[in-house]
Tab-separated table of C-alpha atoms in Angstrom:
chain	number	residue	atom	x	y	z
F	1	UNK	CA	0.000	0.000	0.000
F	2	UNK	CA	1.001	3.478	-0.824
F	3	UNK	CA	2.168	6.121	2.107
F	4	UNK	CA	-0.690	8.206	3.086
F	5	UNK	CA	-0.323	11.508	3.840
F	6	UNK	CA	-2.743	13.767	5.523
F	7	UNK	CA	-2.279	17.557	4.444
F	8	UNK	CA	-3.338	19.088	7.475
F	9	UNK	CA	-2.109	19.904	10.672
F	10	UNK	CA	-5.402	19.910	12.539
F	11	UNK	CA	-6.399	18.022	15.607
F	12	UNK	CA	-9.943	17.503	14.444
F	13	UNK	CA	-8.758	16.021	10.930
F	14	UNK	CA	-6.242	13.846	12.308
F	15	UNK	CA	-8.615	12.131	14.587
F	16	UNK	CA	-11.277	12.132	11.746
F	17	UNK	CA	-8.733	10.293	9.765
F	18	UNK	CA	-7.816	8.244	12.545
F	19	UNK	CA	-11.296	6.695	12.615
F	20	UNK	CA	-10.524	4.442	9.742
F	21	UNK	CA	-7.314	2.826	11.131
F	22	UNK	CA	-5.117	3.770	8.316
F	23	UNK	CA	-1.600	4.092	8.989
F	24	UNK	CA	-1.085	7.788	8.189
F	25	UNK	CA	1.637	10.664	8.696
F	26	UNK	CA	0.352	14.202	9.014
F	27	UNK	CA	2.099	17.231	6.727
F	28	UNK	CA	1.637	20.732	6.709
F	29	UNK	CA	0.577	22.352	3.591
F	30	UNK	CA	1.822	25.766	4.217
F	31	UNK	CA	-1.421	26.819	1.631
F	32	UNK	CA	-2.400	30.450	2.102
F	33	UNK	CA	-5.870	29.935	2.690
F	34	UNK	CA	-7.875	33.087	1.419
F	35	UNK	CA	-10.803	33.405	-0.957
F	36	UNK	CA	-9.860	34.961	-4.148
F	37	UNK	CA	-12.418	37.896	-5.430
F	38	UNK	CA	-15.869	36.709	-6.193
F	39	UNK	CA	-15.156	33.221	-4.979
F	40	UNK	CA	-18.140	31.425	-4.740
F	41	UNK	CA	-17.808	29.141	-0.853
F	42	UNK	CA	-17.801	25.949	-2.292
F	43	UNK	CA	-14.504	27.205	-5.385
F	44	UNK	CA	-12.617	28.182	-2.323
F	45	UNK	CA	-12.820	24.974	-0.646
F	46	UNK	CA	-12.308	23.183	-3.743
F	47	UNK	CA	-9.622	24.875	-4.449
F	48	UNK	CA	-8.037	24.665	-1.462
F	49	UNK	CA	-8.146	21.241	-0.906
F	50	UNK	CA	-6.837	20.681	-3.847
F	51	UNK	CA	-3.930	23.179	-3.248
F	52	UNK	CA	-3.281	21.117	-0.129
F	53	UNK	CA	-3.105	17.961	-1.636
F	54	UNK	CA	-1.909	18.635	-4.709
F	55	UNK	CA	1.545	20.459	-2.919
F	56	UNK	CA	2.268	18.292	-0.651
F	57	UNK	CA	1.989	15.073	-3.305
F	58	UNK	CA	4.916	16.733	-5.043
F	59	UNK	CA	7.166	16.725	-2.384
F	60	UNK	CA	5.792	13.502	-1.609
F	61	UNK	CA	5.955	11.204	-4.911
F	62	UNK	CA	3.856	8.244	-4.974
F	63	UNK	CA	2.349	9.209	-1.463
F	64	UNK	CA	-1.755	9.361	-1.135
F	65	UNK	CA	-1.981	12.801	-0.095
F	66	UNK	CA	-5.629	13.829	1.514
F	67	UNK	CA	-6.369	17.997	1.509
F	68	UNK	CA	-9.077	19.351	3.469
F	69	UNK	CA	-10.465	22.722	3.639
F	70	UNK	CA	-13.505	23.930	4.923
F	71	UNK	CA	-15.715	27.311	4.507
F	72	UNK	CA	-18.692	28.003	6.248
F	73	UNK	CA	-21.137	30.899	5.032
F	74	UNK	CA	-24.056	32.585	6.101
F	75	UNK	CA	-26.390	33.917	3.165
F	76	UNK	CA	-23.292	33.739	0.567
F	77	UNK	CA	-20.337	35.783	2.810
F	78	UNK	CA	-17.754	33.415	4.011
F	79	UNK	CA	-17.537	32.627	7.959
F	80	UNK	CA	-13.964	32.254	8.914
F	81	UNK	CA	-12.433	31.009	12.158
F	82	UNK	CA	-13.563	33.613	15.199
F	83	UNK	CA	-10.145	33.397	17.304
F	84	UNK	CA	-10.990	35.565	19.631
F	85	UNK	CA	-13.875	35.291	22.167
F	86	UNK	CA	-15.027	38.936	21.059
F	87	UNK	CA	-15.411	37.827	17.562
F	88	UNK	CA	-17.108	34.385	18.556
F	89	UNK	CA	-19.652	36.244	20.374
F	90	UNK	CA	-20.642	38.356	17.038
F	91	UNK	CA	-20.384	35.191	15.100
F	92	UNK	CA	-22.708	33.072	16.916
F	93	UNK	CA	-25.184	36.086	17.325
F	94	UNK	CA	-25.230	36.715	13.661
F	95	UNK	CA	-25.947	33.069	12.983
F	96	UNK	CA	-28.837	32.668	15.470
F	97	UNK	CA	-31.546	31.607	13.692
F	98	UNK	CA	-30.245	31.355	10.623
F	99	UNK	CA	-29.754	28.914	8.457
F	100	UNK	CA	-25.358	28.505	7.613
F	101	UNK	CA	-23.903	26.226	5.284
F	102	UNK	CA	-20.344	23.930	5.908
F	103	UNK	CA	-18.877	23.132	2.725
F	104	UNK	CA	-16.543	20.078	3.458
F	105	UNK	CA	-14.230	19.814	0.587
F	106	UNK	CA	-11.803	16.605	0.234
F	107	UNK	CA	-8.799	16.086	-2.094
F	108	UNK	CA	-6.713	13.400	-2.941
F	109	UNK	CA	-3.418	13.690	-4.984
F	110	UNK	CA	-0.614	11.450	-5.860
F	111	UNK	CA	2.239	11.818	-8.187
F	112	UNK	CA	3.210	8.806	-9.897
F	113	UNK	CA	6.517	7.210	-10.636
F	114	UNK	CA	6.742	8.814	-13.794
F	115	UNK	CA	6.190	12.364	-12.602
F	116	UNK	CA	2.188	12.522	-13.534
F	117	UNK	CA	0.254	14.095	-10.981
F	118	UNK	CA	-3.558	13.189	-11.014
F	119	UNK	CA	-6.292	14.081	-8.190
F	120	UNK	CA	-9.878	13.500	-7.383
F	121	UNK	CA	-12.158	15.836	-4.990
F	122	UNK	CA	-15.582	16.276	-4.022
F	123	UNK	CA	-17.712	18.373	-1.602
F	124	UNK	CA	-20.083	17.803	1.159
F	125	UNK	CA	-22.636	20.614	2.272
F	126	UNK	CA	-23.912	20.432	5.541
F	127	UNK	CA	-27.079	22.546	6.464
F	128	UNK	CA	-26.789	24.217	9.876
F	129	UNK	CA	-29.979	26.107	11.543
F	130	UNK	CA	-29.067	27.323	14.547
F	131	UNK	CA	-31.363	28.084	17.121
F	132	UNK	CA	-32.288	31.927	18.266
F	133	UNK	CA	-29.553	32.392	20.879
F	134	UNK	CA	-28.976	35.146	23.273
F	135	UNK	CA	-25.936	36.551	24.673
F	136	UNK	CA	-26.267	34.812	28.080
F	137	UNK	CA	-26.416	31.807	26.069
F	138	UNK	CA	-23.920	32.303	23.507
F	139	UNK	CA	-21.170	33.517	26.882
F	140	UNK	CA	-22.023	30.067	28.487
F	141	UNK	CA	-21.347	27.993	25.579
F	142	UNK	CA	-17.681	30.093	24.897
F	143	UNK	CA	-17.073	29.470	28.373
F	144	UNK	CA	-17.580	25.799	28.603
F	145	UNK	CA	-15.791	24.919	24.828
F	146	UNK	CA	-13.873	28.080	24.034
F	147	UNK	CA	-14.504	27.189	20.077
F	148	UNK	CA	-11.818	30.350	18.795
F	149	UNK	CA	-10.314	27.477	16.284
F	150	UNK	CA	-13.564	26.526	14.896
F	151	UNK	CA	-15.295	27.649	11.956
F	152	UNK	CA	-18.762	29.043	12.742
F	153	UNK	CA	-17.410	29.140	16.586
F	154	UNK	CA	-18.775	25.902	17.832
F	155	UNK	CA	-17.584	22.312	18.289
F	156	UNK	CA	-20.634	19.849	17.240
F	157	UNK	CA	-18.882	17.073	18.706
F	158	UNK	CA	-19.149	18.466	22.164
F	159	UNK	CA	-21.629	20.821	23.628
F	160	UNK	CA	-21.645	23.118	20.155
F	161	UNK	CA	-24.623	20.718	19.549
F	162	UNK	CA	-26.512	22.390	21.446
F	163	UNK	CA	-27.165	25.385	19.723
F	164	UNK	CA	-29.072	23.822	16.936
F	165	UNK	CA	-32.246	23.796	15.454
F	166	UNK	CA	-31.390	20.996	13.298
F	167	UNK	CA	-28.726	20.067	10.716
F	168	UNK	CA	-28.918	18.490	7.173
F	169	UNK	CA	-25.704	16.441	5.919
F	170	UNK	CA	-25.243	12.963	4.023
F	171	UNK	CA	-22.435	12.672	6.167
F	172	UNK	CA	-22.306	13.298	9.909
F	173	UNK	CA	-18.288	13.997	9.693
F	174	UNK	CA	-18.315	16.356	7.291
F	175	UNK	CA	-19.257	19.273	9.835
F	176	UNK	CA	-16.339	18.288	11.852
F	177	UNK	CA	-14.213	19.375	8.814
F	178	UNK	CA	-13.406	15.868	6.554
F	179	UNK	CA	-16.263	14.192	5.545
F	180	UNK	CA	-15.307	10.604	6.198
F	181	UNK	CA	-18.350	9.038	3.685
F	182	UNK	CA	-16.578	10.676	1.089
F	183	UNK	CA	-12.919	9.775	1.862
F	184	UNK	CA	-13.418	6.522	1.654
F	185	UNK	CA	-14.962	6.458	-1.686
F	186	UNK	CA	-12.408	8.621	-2.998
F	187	UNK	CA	-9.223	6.158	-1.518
F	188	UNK	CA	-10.899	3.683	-3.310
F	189	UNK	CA	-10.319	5.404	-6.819
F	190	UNK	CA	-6.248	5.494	-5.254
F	191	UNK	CA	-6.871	1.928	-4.582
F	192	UNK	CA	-7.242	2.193	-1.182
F	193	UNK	CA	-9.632	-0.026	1.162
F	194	UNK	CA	-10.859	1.079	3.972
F	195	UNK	CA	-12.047	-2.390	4.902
């Protein structure tokens, strides 16, 4: 079997990827990770993940490489990481009761023996409607999971849950950031098994 590489230094993807019991090393891109101008959501992550993948596979030759990248956005403007407590508070007050969406995009690359690089990729969209929060709330919930490093300023694995109406996804990882459904169909074409 091929090295695989995971393009990502995050927590949350490594222990996604962990899941499937894959013998895996973990690289950073170094990808700039911006929008370009008029940038639909779902072109950035895209793009990105393929950037990921696609770099690291070069420095990597015959490796699987899996890129990552997701971009959350409420009513078409993008919804970056909050950071800071101050900004997580106007996050999750803008998004109460609303409706944001999670694009999830996955990339795999690998460059071949003879120098050819090929890729596949795919997106997952996860609907999000949050419930109408207050500030009382919203300060309890940064309090308990201090989310800064989170898109959309929650953790849905832990108590982020909790601020939802409901949520829409064919693939309960993907809000987590790597949809795992989709991974594993996408190894496969690497000729990968997963089991």
């Amino acid at each position: 079997m091929s090295q695989i590489i995971l393009a990502s230094t995050s927590k949350y993807r490594r222990s996604l990827v962990s899941r499937l019991n894959l013998k895996f090393a973990c690289v950073a891109p170094g990808t700039d990770e911006y929008a370009l101008p008029d940038e639909a959501p779902t072109g950035t992550a895209i793009r990105l993940a393929e950037s990921k993948a696609c770099s690291i596979a070069k420095r990597y030759p015959e490796a699987v490489v899996i890129g990552a990248d997701q971009v959350a956005d409420l009513e078409g403007k993008p919804i970056n990481k909050p950071v800071s407590h101050d900004r997580a508070v106007a996050q999750l007050l803008l998004q109460s009761g609303k409706l944001v969406k999670f694009h999830s995009a996955i990339a795999i690359a690998q460059m071949d023996s003879s120098g050819e690089l090929r890729w596949k990729s795919c997106i997952n969209t996860t609907d999000v409607h949050f419930k109408d929060l207050n500030e009382s709330q919203i300060q309890a919930y940064l309090a308990a999971e201090k989310p800064y490093d989170c898109a959309g300023s929650f953790k849905v694995e832990g108590l982020g849950i909790s601020l939802f109406e409901a949520v829409k996804t064919t693939d309960p990882t993907s809000l987590v950031g790597l949809p795992l459904i989709d991974l594993c169909k996408l190894l496969r074409h690497f000729k990968i098994d997963v089991i």
